[in-house]
Every structure is written in C-alpha cells, then in structure tokens.
PDB file of C-alpha atoms and ligand atoms in Angstrom:
ATOM      1  CA  MET A   5      -9.422  16.301  -9.140  1.00 51.00           C
ATOM      2  CA  THR A   6      -7.141  19.294  -9.706  1.00 51.00           C
ATOM      3  CA  PRO A   7      -4.645  19.653  -6.875  1.00 53.00           C
ATOM      4  CA  ALA A   8      -5.132  22.831  -4.876  1.00 53.00           C
ATOM      5  CA  LYS A   9      -2.187  25.227  -4.884  1.00 50.00           C
ATOM      6  CA  LEU A  10       0.865  24.051  -2.940  1.00 52.00           C
ATOM      7  CA  GLN A  11       1.161  25.879   0.344  1.00 49.00           C
ATOM      8  CA  LEU A  12       4.818  26.241   1.292  1.00 50.00           C
ATOM      9  CA  THR A  13       4.527  25.886   5.035  1.00 49.00           C
ATOM     10  CA  ILE A  14       6.438  23.762   7.508  1.00 63.00           C
ATOM     11  CA  ASP A  15       4.080  24.197  10.453  1.00 82.00           C
ATOM     12  CA  PHE A  16       4.088  20.537  11.423  1.00 90.00           C
ATOM     13  CA  THR A  17       3.005  19.647  14.939  1.00 91.00           C
ATOM     14  CA  GLU A  18       5.144  17.370  17.138  1.00 93.00           C
ATOM     15  CA  GLN A  19       2.597  14.626  16.472  1.00 93.00           C
ATOM     16  CA  GLU A  20       2.919  15.067  12.710  1.00 94.00           C
ATOM     17  CA  LEU A  21       6.714  15.009  12.913  1.00 95.00           C
ATOM     18  CA  ALA A  22       6.528  11.790  14.941  1.00 96.00           C
ATOM     19  CA  LEU A  23       4.265  10.263  12.276  1.00 97.00           C
ATOM     20  CA  GLY A  24       6.709  11.497   9.617  1.00 97.00           C
ATOM     21  CA  ARG A  25       9.503   9.641  11.450  1.00 97.00           C
ATOM     22  CA  GLN A  26       7.408   6.448  11.461  1.00 98.00           C
ATOM     23  CA  ILE A  27       6.770   6.813   7.717  1.00 98.00           C
ATOM     24  CA  ILE A  28      10.506   7.192   7.056  1.00 98.00           C
ATOM     25  CA  GLU A  29      11.299   4.163   9.243  1.00 98.00           C
ATOM     26  CA  THR A  30       8.779   2.185   7.174  1.00 98.00           C
ATOM     27  CA  CYS A  31      10.352   3.406   3.894  1.00 97.00           C
ATOM     28  CA  ARG A  32      13.834   2.441   5.081  1.00 96.00           C
ATOM     29  CA  ASP A  33      12.606  -0.938   6.275  1.00 97.00           C
ATOM     30  CA  LEU A  34      11.091  -1.542   2.810  1.00 98.00           C
ATOM     31  CA  GLU A  35      14.403  -0.566   1.229  1.00 97.00           C
ATOM     32  CA  ARG A  36      16.430  -2.840   3.566  1.00 97.00           C
ATOM     33  CA  ARG A  37      14.162  -5.745   2.621  1.00 98.00           C
ATOM     34  CA  GLY A  38      14.678  -5.008  -1.091  1.00 97.00           C
ATOM     35  CA  LEU A  39      10.983  -4.177  -1.591  1.00 98.00           C
ATOM     36  CA  ASN A  40      11.599  -0.601  -2.806  1.00 94.00           C
ATOM     37  CA  GLN A  41      14.682   1.320  -3.797  1.00 88.00           C
ATOM     38  CA  GLY A  42      15.662   4.869  -4.699  1.00 90.00           C
ATOM     39  CA  THR A  43      12.443   6.795  -5.183  1.00 93.00           C
ATOM     40  CA  SER A  44      10.226   3.912  -6.279  1.00 95.00           C
ATOM     41  CA  GLY A  45       6.996   3.468  -4.337  1.00 97.00           C
ATOM     42  CA  ASN A  46       5.505   5.704  -1.639  1.00 98.00           C
ATOM     43  CA  VAL A  47       4.122   5.496   1.904  1.00 98.00           C
ATOM     44  CA  SER A  48       1.407   7.439   3.739  1.00 98.00           C
ATOM     45  CA  ALA A  49      -0.378   7.449   7.110  1.00 98.00           C
ATOM     46  CA  ARG A  50      -3.723   8.923   8.169  1.00 97.00           C
ATOM     47  CA  LEU A  51      -3.528  11.931  10.480  1.00 96.00           C
ATOM     48  CA  GLY A  52      -6.697  11.368  12.447  1.00 83.00           C
ATOM     49  CA  PRO A  53     -10.310  10.284  12.305  1.00 74.00           C
ATOM     50  CA  GLY A  54     -11.697  13.741  11.378  1.00 69.00           C
ATOM     51  CA  ALA A  55     -12.791  14.374   7.772  1.00 64.00           C
ATOM     52  CA  GLN A  56     -10.455  17.351   7.413  1.00 74.00           C
ATOM     53  CA  ASP A  57      -7.424  15.705   9.012  1.00 86.00           C
ATOM     54  CA  GLY A  58      -6.125  14.064   5.842  1.00 95.00           C
ATOM     55  CA  PHE A  59      -2.804  12.196   5.777  1.00 97.00           C
ATOM     56  CA  LEU A  60       0.958  12.553   5.569  1.00 98.00           C
ATOM     57  CA  ILE A  61       2.684  11.155   2.500  1.00 98.00           C
ATOM     58  CA  THR A  62       6.256  10.880   1.259  1.00 98.00           C
ATOM     59  CA  PRO A  63       7.315  13.717  -1.059  1.00 98.00           C
ATOM     60  CA  THR A  64       7.660  12.991  -4.768  1.00 98.00           C
ATOM     61  CA  ALA A  65      11.008  12.007  -6.278  1.00 97.00           C
ATOM     62  CA  MET A  66      13.004  12.089  -3.031  1.00 96.00           C
ATOM     63  CA  PRO A  67      15.265   9.114  -2.200  1.00 95.00           C
ATOM     64  CA  TYR A  68      14.314   7.439   1.078  1.00 93.00           C
ATOM     65  CA  ASP A  69      17.833   7.661   2.529  1.00 91.00           C
ATOM     66  CA  VAL A  70      17.815  11.483   2.579  1.00 94.00           C
ATOM     67  CA  MET A  71      14.169  11.974   3.626  1.00 95.00           C
ATOM     68  CA  GLN A  72      13.494  13.870   6.894  1.00 95.00           C
ATOM     69  CA  PRO A  73      10.193  14.070   8.852  1.00 96.00           C
ATOM     70  CA  GLY A  74       9.753  17.727   7.815  1.00 95.00           C
ATOM     71  CA  ASP A  75       9.907  16.665   4.144  1.00 96.00           C
ATOM     72  CA  MET A  76       6.514  14.934   4.344  1.00 97.00           C
ATOM     73  CA  SER A  77       3.569  16.460   2.519  1.00 97.00           C
ATOM     74  CA  ARG A  78       0.248  16.933   4.313  1.00 96.00           C
ATOM     75  CA  VAL A  79      -2.715  16.163   2.032  1.00 96.00           C
ATOM     76  CA  ARG A  80      -6.270  17.183   2.969  1.00 94.00           C
ATOM     77  CA  PHE A  81      -9.387  15.327   1.889  1.00 92.00           C
ATOM     78  CA  ASP A  82     -10.207  18.105  -0.607  1.00 91.00           C
ATOM     79  CA  GLY A  83      -6.908  17.319  -2.386  1.00 88.00           C
ATOM     80  CA  GLY A  84      -5.149  20.458  -1.123  1.00 92.00           C
ATOM     81  CA  HIS A  85      -1.678  19.909   0.248  1.00 93.00           C
ATOM     82  CA  SER A  86       0.938  21.718   2.289  1.00 92.00           C
ATOM     83  CA  GLY A  87       4.590  21.253   3.101  1.00 93.00           C
ATOM     84  CA  ARG A  88       7.883  22.263   1.578  1.00 93.00           C
ATOM     85  CA  HIS A  89       7.695  19.597  -1.161  1.00 95.00           C
ATOM     86  CA  GLU A  90       5.083  18.342  -3.615  1.00 96.00           C
ATOM     87  CA  PRO A  91       3.393  15.144  -2.395  1.00 98.00           C
ATOM     88  CA  SER A  92       4.036  11.754  -4.011  1.00 98.00           C
ATOM     89  CA  SER A  93       2.676  11.677  -7.547  1.00 98.00           C
ATOM     90  CA  GLU A  94       0.386   8.870  -6.303  1.00 98.00           C
ATOM     91  CA  TRP A  95      -1.427  11.035  -3.724  1.00 98.00           C
ATOM     92  CA  ARG A  96      -4.703  10.460  -5.611  1.00 98.00           C
ATOM     93  CA  PHE A  97      -4.986   6.745  -4.894  1.00 98.00           C
ATOM     94  CA  HIS A  98      -3.759   7.219  -1.310  1.00 98.00           C
ATOM     95  CA  LEU A  99      -6.479   9.883  -0.882  1.00 97.00           C
ATOM     96  CA  ASP A 100      -9.198   7.752  -2.498  1.00 98.00           C
ATOM     97  CA  ILE A 101      -8.266   4.786  -0.272  1.00 98.00           C
ATOM     98  CA  TYR A 102      -8.525   6.886   2.932  1.00 97.00           C
ATOM     99  CA  ARG A 103     -11.811   8.358   1.718  1.00 95.00           C
ATOM    100  CA  THR A 104     -13.482   5.055   0.909  1.00 97.00           C
ATOM    101  CA  ARG A 105     -11.829   2.662   3.362  1.00 97.00           C
ATOM    102  CA  PRO A 106     -12.302   3.909   6.927  1.00 95.00           C
ATOM    103  CA  GLU A 107     -10.227   1.009   8.265  1.00 96.00           C
ATOM    104  CA  ALA A 108      -7.143   2.264   6.378  1.00 97.00           C
ATOM    105  CA  GLY A 109      -4.613   3.940   8.683  1.00 97.00           C
ATOM    106  CA  ALA A 110      -1.639   3.502   6.344  1.00 98.00           C
ATOM    107  CA  VAL A 111      -1.009   2.807   2.663  1.00 98.00           C
ATOM    108  CA  ILE A 112       2.158   1.351   1.119  1.00 98.00           C
ATOM    109  CA  HIS A 113       2.974   1.211  -2.586  1.00 98.00           C
ATOM    110  CA  THR A 114       5.983  -0.804  -3.806  1.00 98.00           C
ATOM    111  CA  HIS A 115       7.617  -1.898  -7.026  1.00 98.00           C
ATOM    112  CA  SER A 116       8.739  -5.097  -5.270  1.00 98.00           C
ATOM    113  CA  GLY A 117      10.138  -7.745  -7.610  1.00 98.00           C
ATOM    114  CA  TYR A 118       7.783 -10.737  -7.476  1.00 98.00           C
ATOM    115  CA  ALA A 119       4.515  -8.812  -7.096  1.00 98.00           C
ATOM    116  CA  THR A 120       5.520  -6.548  -9.982  1.00 98.00           C
ATOM    117  CA  THR A 121       6.552  -9.527 -12.142  1.00 98.00           C
ATOM    118  CA  LEU A 122       3.041 -10.983 -11.772  1.00 98.00           C
ATOM    119  CA  ALA A 123       1.512  -7.524 -12.350  1.00 98.00           C
ATOM    120  CA  CYS A 124       3.436  -7.277 -15.631  1.00 98.00           C
ATOM    121  CA  LEU A 125       1.743 -10.526 -16.691  1.00 98.00           C
ATOM    122  CA  ARG A 126      -1.651  -9.291 -15.370  1.00 98.00           C
ATOM    123  CA  ARG A 127      -1.719 -12.414 -13.180  1.00 98.00           C
ATOM    124  CA  GLU A 128      -3.678 -12.162  -9.954  1.00 98.00           C
ATOM    125  CA  ILE A 129      -2.458 -14.187  -6.964  1.00 98.00           C
ATOM    126  CA  PRO A 130      -5.040 -16.960  -6.510  1.00 98.00           C
ATOM    127  CA  ALA A 131      -5.783 -19.126  -3.453  1.00 98.00           C
ATOM    128  CA  PHE A 132      -2.729 -21.350  -3.957  1.00 98.00           C
ATOM    129  CA  HIS A 133      -1.715 -20.892  -0.281  1.00 98.00           C
ATOM    130  CA  TYR A 134      -3.903 -20.345   2.768  1.00 98.00           C
ATOM    131  CA  MET A 135      -2.173 -17.059   3.686  1.00 98.00           C
ATOM    132  CA  ILE A 136      -4.056 -15.374   0.818  1.00 98.00           C
ATOM    133  CA  ALA A 137      -6.948 -15.214   3.341  1.00 98.00           C
ATOM    134  CA  LEU A 138      -4.984 -12.548   5.202  1.00 97.00           C
ATOM    135  CA  PHE A 139      -5.963 -10.105   2.460  1.00 98.00           C
ATOM    136  CA  GLY A 140      -9.737 -10.489   2.800  1.00 97.00           C
ATOM    137  CA  GLY A 141     -10.690 -13.244   0.344  1.00 97.00           C
ATOM    138  CA  SER A 142      -9.559 -15.858  -2.177  1.00 98.00           C
ATOM    139  CA  ASN A 143      -7.216 -13.748  -4.287  1.00 98.00           C
ATOM    140  CA  ILE A 144      -5.149 -10.608  -4.628  1.00 98.00           C
ATOM    141  CA  ARG A 145      -6.494  -9.047  -7.825  1.00 98.00           C
ATOM    142  CA  CYS A 146      -4.486  -7.327 -10.515  1.00 99.00           C
ATOM    143  CA  CYS A 147      -5.827  -4.174 -12.170  1.00 98.00           C
ATOM    144  CA  GLU A 148      -5.174  -2.989 -15.699  1.00 98.00           C
ATOM    145  CA  TYR A 149      -2.428  -0.498 -16.486  1.00 98.00           C
ATOM    146  CA  ALA A 150      -2.913   3.282 -16.312  1.00 98.00           C
ATOM    147  CA  THR A 151      -0.310   6.061 -16.208  1.00 98.00           C
ATOM    148  CA  TYR A 152       1.153   6.658 -12.745  1.00 98.00           C
ATOM    149  CA  GLY A 153      -0.311   9.535 -10.756  1.00 98.00           C
ATOM    150  CA  THR A 154      -3.614   9.647 -12.665  1.00 98.00           C
ATOM    151  CA  GLN A 155      -7.211   9.516 -11.481  1.00 98.00           C
ATOM    152  CA  GLU A 156      -7.692   6.663 -13.961  1.00 98.00           C
ATOM    153  CA  LEU A 157      -5.084   4.621 -12.073  1.00 98.00           C
ATOM    154  CA  SER A 158      -6.720   5.459  -8.746  1.00 98.00           C
ATOM    155  CA  THR A 159     -10.125   4.272 -10.009  1.00 98.00           C
ATOM    156  CA  LEU A 160      -8.628   0.976 -11.235  1.00 99.00           C
ATOM    157  CA  VAL A 161      -6.740   0.452  -7.958  1.00 98.00           C
ATOM    158  CA  LEU A 162      -9.817   1.105  -5.839  1.00 98.00           C
ATOM    159  CA  LYS A 163     -11.873  -1.432  -7.793  1.00 98.00           C
ATOM    160  CA  ALA A 164      -9.145  -4.104  -7.471  1.00 98.00           C
ATOM    161  CA  LEU A 165      -9.010  -3.426  -3.714  1.00 98.00           C
ATOM    162  CA  GLU A 166     -12.737  -4.038  -3.121  1.00 98.00           C
ATOM    163  CA  GLY A 167     -12.996  -6.310  -0.067  1.00 98.00           C
ATOM    164  CA  ARG A 168      -9.206  -6.739  -0.092  1.00 98.00           C
ATOM    165  CA  SER A 169      -6.257  -5.097   1.615  1.00 98.00           C
ATOM    166  CA  ALA A 170      -3.847  -5.548  -1.326  1.00 98.00           C
ATOM    167  CA  ALA A 171      -3.880  -5.326  -5.108  1.00 99.00           C
ATOM    168  CA  LEU A 172      -1.388  -5.728  -7.930  1.00 99.00           C
ATOM    169  CA  MET A 173      -1.173  -2.798 -10.337  1.00 98.00           C
ATOM    170  CA  GLY A 174      -0.761  -3.758 -14.009  1.00 98.00           C
ATOM    171  CA  SER A 175       2.823  -3.195 -15.284  1.00 98.00           C
ATOM    172  CA  HIS A 176       3.523  -1.190 -12.146  1.00 98.00           C
ATOM    173  CA  GLY A 177       3.600  -2.752  -8.664  1.00 98.00           C
ATOM    174  CA  LEU A 178       1.754  -3.514  -5.446  1.00 98.00           C
ATOM    175  CA  VAL A 179      -0.501  -1.475  -3.152  1.00 98.00           C
ATOM    176  CA  VAL A 180      -1.387  -2.474   0.417  1.00 98.00           C
ATOM    177  CA  LEU A 181      -3.522  -0.851   3.100  1.00 98.00           C
ATOM    178  CA  GLY A 182      -3.551  -1.581   6.805  1.00 98.00           C
ATOM    179  CA  PRO A 183      -4.842  -0.091  10.053  1.00 97.00           C
ATOM    180  CA  SER A 184      -1.329   1.110  10.974  1.00 97.00           C
ATOM    181  CA  LEU A 185       2.138   1.477   9.432  1.00 98.00           C
ATOM    182  CA  PRO A 186       3.575  -1.679  11.102  1.00 97.00           C
ATOM    183  CA  ARG A 187       0.545  -3.716  10.033  1.00 97.00           C
ATOM    184  CA  ALA A 188       0.680  -2.361   6.448  1.00 98.00           C
ATOM    185  CA  LEU A 189       4.398  -3.201   6.354  1.00 98.00           C
ATOM    186  CA  MET A 190       3.750  -6.734   7.576  1.00 98.00           C
ATOM    187  CA  LEU A 191       1.026  -7.198   4.920  1.00 98.00           C
ATOM    188  CA  THR A 192       3.364  -5.854   2.218  1.00 98.00           C
ATOM    189  CA  VAL A 193       6.031  -8.398   3.184  1.00 98.00           C
ATOM    190  CA  GLU A 194       3.403 -11.190   3.182  1.00 98.00           C
ATOM    191  CA  ALA A 195       2.007 -10.139  -0.219  1.00 98.00           C
ATOM    192  CA  GLU A 196       5.478 -10.081  -1.770  1.00 98.00           C
ATOM    193  CA  THR A 197       6.240 -13.496  -0.208  1.00 98.00           C
ATOM    194  CA  LEU A 198       3.019 -14.954  -1.642  1.00 98.00           C
ATOM    195  CA  ALA A 199       3.913 -13.504  -5.062  1.00 98.00           C
ATOM    196  CA  MET A 200       7.350 -15.128  -4.824  1.00 98.00           C
ATOM    197  CA  MET A 201       5.935 -18.533  -3.787  1.00 98.00           C
ATOM    198  CA  TYR A 202       3.251 -18.412  -6.489  1.00 98.00           C
ATOM    199  CA  TRP A 203       5.825 -17.530  -9.142  1.00 98.00           C
ATOM    200  CA  ARG A 204       8.054 -20.407  -8.000  1.00 98.00           C
ATOM    201  CA  ALA A 205       5.210 -22.940  -7.847  1.00 98.00           C
ATOM    202  CA  ALA A 206       4.022 -21.859 -11.312  1.00 97.00           C
ATOM    203  CA  GLN A 207       7.488 -22.695 -12.713  1.00 97.00           C
ATOM    204  CA  MET A 208       6.874 -26.347 -11.858  1.00 97.00           C
ATOM    205  CA  GLY A 209       3.270 -26.729 -12.921  1.00 97.00           C
ATOM    206  CA  ALA A 210      -0.220 -25.482 -12.166  1.00 97.00           C
ATOM    207  CA  PRO A 211      -0.456 -24.797  -8.411  1.00 98.00           C
ATOM    208  CA  ARG A 212      -3.415 -26.512  -6.712  1.00 98.00           C
ATOM    209  CA  LEU A 213      -5.984 -23.950  -5.587  1.00 98.00           C
ATOM    210  CA  LEU A 214      -7.904 -23.941  -2.310  1.00 98.00           C
ATOM    211  CA  SER A 215     -11.704 -23.774  -2.433  1.00 98.00           C
ATOM    212  CA  GLU A 216     -13.888 -20.894  -1.167  1.00 97.00           C
ATOM    213  CA  PRO A 217     -14.942 -22.954   1.924  1.00 98.00           C
ATOM    214  CA  GLN A 218     -11.273 -23.738   2.671  1.00 98.00           C
ATOM    215  CA  ILE A 219     -10.407 -20.030   2.536  1.00 98.00           C
ATOM    216  CA  ALA A 220     -13.516 -19.145   4.587  1.00 97.00           C
ATOM    217  CA  ALA A 221     -12.356 -21.609   7.262  1.00 97.00           C
ATOM    218  CA  VAL A 222      -8.939 -19.919   7.422  1.00 97.00           C
ATOM    219  CA  ARG A 223     -10.527 -16.461   7.659  1.00 96.00           C
ATOM    220  CA  GLU A 224     -12.611 -17.684  10.575  1.00 95.00           C
ATOM    221  CA  LYS A 225      -9.510 -18.970  12.371  1.00 96.00           C
ATOM    222  CA  PHE A 226      -7.618 -15.732  11.639  1.00 94.00           C
ATOM    223  CA  ALA A 227     -10.369 -13.800  13.451  1.00 91.00           C
ATOM    224  CA  THR A 228      -9.066 -15.220  16.727  1.00 92.00           C
ATOM    225  CA  TYR A 229      -5.383 -15.254  15.789  1.00 85.00           C
ATOM    226  CA  GLY A 230      -3.425 -12.153  16.745  1.00 71.00           C
ATOM    227  CA  TYR A 231      -5.373  -8.979  15.986  1.00 51.00           C
ATOM    228  CA  GLY A 232      -8.768 -10.590  15.325  1.00 48.00           C
ATOM    229  CA  GLY A 233     -11.835  -9.387  13.479  1.00 44.00           C
ATOM    230  CA  ALA A 234     -10.671  -7.009  10.751  1.00 45.00           C
ATOM    231  CA  ALA A 235     -10.750  -7.886   7.032  1.00 45.00           C
ATOM    232  CA  ASP A 236      -6.981  -8.237   7.042  1.00 49.00           C
ATOM    233  CA  SER A 237      -6.767  -9.928  10.435  1.00 44.00           C
ATOM    234  CA  GLY A 238      -4.343 -12.770  10.883  1.00 44.00           C
ATOM    235  CA  PRO A 239      -0.941 -13.699  12.131  1.00 43.00           C
ATOM    236  CA  PRO A 240       1.108 -10.742  13.340  1.00 37.00           C
TER     237      PRO A 240
HETATM  238  P1  13P B 318       6.750   9.335  -6.240  1.00 87.12           P
HETATM  239  O1  13P B 318       8.244   9.603  -6.072  1.00 87.12           O
HETATM  240  O2  13P B 318       6.047  10.525  -6.860  1.00 87.12           O
HETATM  241  O3  13P B 318       6.120   8.843  -4.977  1.00 87.12           O
HETATM  242  O4  13P B 318       6.581   8.215  -7.356  1.00 87.12           O
HETATM  243  C1  13P B 318       7.158   6.960  -7.230  1.00 87.12           C
HETATM  244  C2  13P B 318       6.261   5.904  -7.793  1.00 87.12           C
HETATM  245  O5  13P B 318       6.512   4.756  -7.502  1.00 87.12           O
HETATM  246  C3  13P B 318       5.121   6.229  -8.673  1.00 87.12           C
HETATM  247  O6  13P B 318       4.275   5.150  -8.809  1.00 87.12           O
END
C-alpha cells in the first residue's frame, strides 16, 4: 500500500493525547527493562472500535526519552496518516495486525536481546516451558527475514502470528499484540524471558518439550486465571 500524503496537523483530542502518554510510558518502561533502546522498536495502540478510527503509533527515528504525546502519528485504516511526524517505518505491520486481529488493542515491537538472538538463528521458541501457552499455542514462531518497513515483512509477520500473540522476526526482533498496552507489555516481558530461558537451557542440552495435550491443559487452566478466556489469557 502506498502511504497517503502526510497531513501536518496536531489536532489531537484530549483522549488521543492521553493514549499518547500511555504509549510513551510503555516505551520508557521497555527501555528501563533493557528491551529496547534509542530508536529501536515501536509501539502503537488502537484508537477505537470503529473502522475509521485507526491507531496511534510512535514516530519514526525519534528516541523514546525525548518523545512527547503530540509527537505520535495517527494512522487510519486506509494507510493515511496525520501528525507532525512520519509514523514508525513499521506502520504497515501494525496496521495489518489491527485490521486482521480484532482482539488487538496494542502492538509492541522490540529488538530485545534474547528474542532477537533466536530470531537471528531462525529458531522458534518451542513448548519447553508451560508459559508458552500464554501466547496461544505450543510455540512462538519465527518468520523469515524481509527488509524493515516493507509489505513483505508485514505479510511474513502476520502469517507467523496466526493463532498466536507473539512472533519472532528473522534477523530482526520480536512482535507482540495484546488487548491493551499494559497487557502487551506484560506479554513482551514474558516472551523475552522465555527466549532467555530457552537459550540458556539449549546451552546445556536439548530442552525437553511438552506435548500438545500438556499445553492444552495449561491453556484450559489459564482461562480461569487472571483475565480468562482470550487467546493470550493467563497470569497477569
Ligand atoms: P522506527 O523508528 O521507524 O519505528 O523503526 C525502528 C525499528 O525498529 C524498525 O524495525
């Protein structure tokens, strides 16, 4: 999709500015935890349930520590965007996730160390630990490499995310979706922790994998633990 012309407006509503503040808090939290730094990665949040509402996303190439709520870019579902800055170069996969995954209220992309290490090896995270069930099934898949910011990358990411709320991106990083910013942040931390534990276990041998019925049993228990029900339900 060709991006529609940038509209240089800063007519954000109070609600949009509040969402912008939440996005920045999430970015700074990711940075404090060492999951992103500088301008790596990006964060977005859906504006509302309506088809034309679109989402707010971090601007491209702006360090998180200087970002202000009014710096966010508003992207519509037709790919048009407005704001005083260009949206993140990865707006395409954020847009495609919101379009195809109605449960997605927020999307986080990181270059976090352990997840990216596995992604550089094209290694998915298998069911070596029961917490993998938090992401919708028995693995977190890894997609092939494509240039950042391209439709090709978005298509690969979407496929790897089928039935899952996280995916590794070949030679690139991690992408996570959740119903809200806090939930997406929590899932990002969990995905990076699983990547770290898998990497460590793999140093010592071949980690034992849980079976499909064992993972199904955990998913069933997660449905009544904390948030309940959703594909990514589980411990808060
Ligand atoms: P942006 O600054 O355009 O969001 O790009 C950072 C990034 O991580 C690209 O994948």
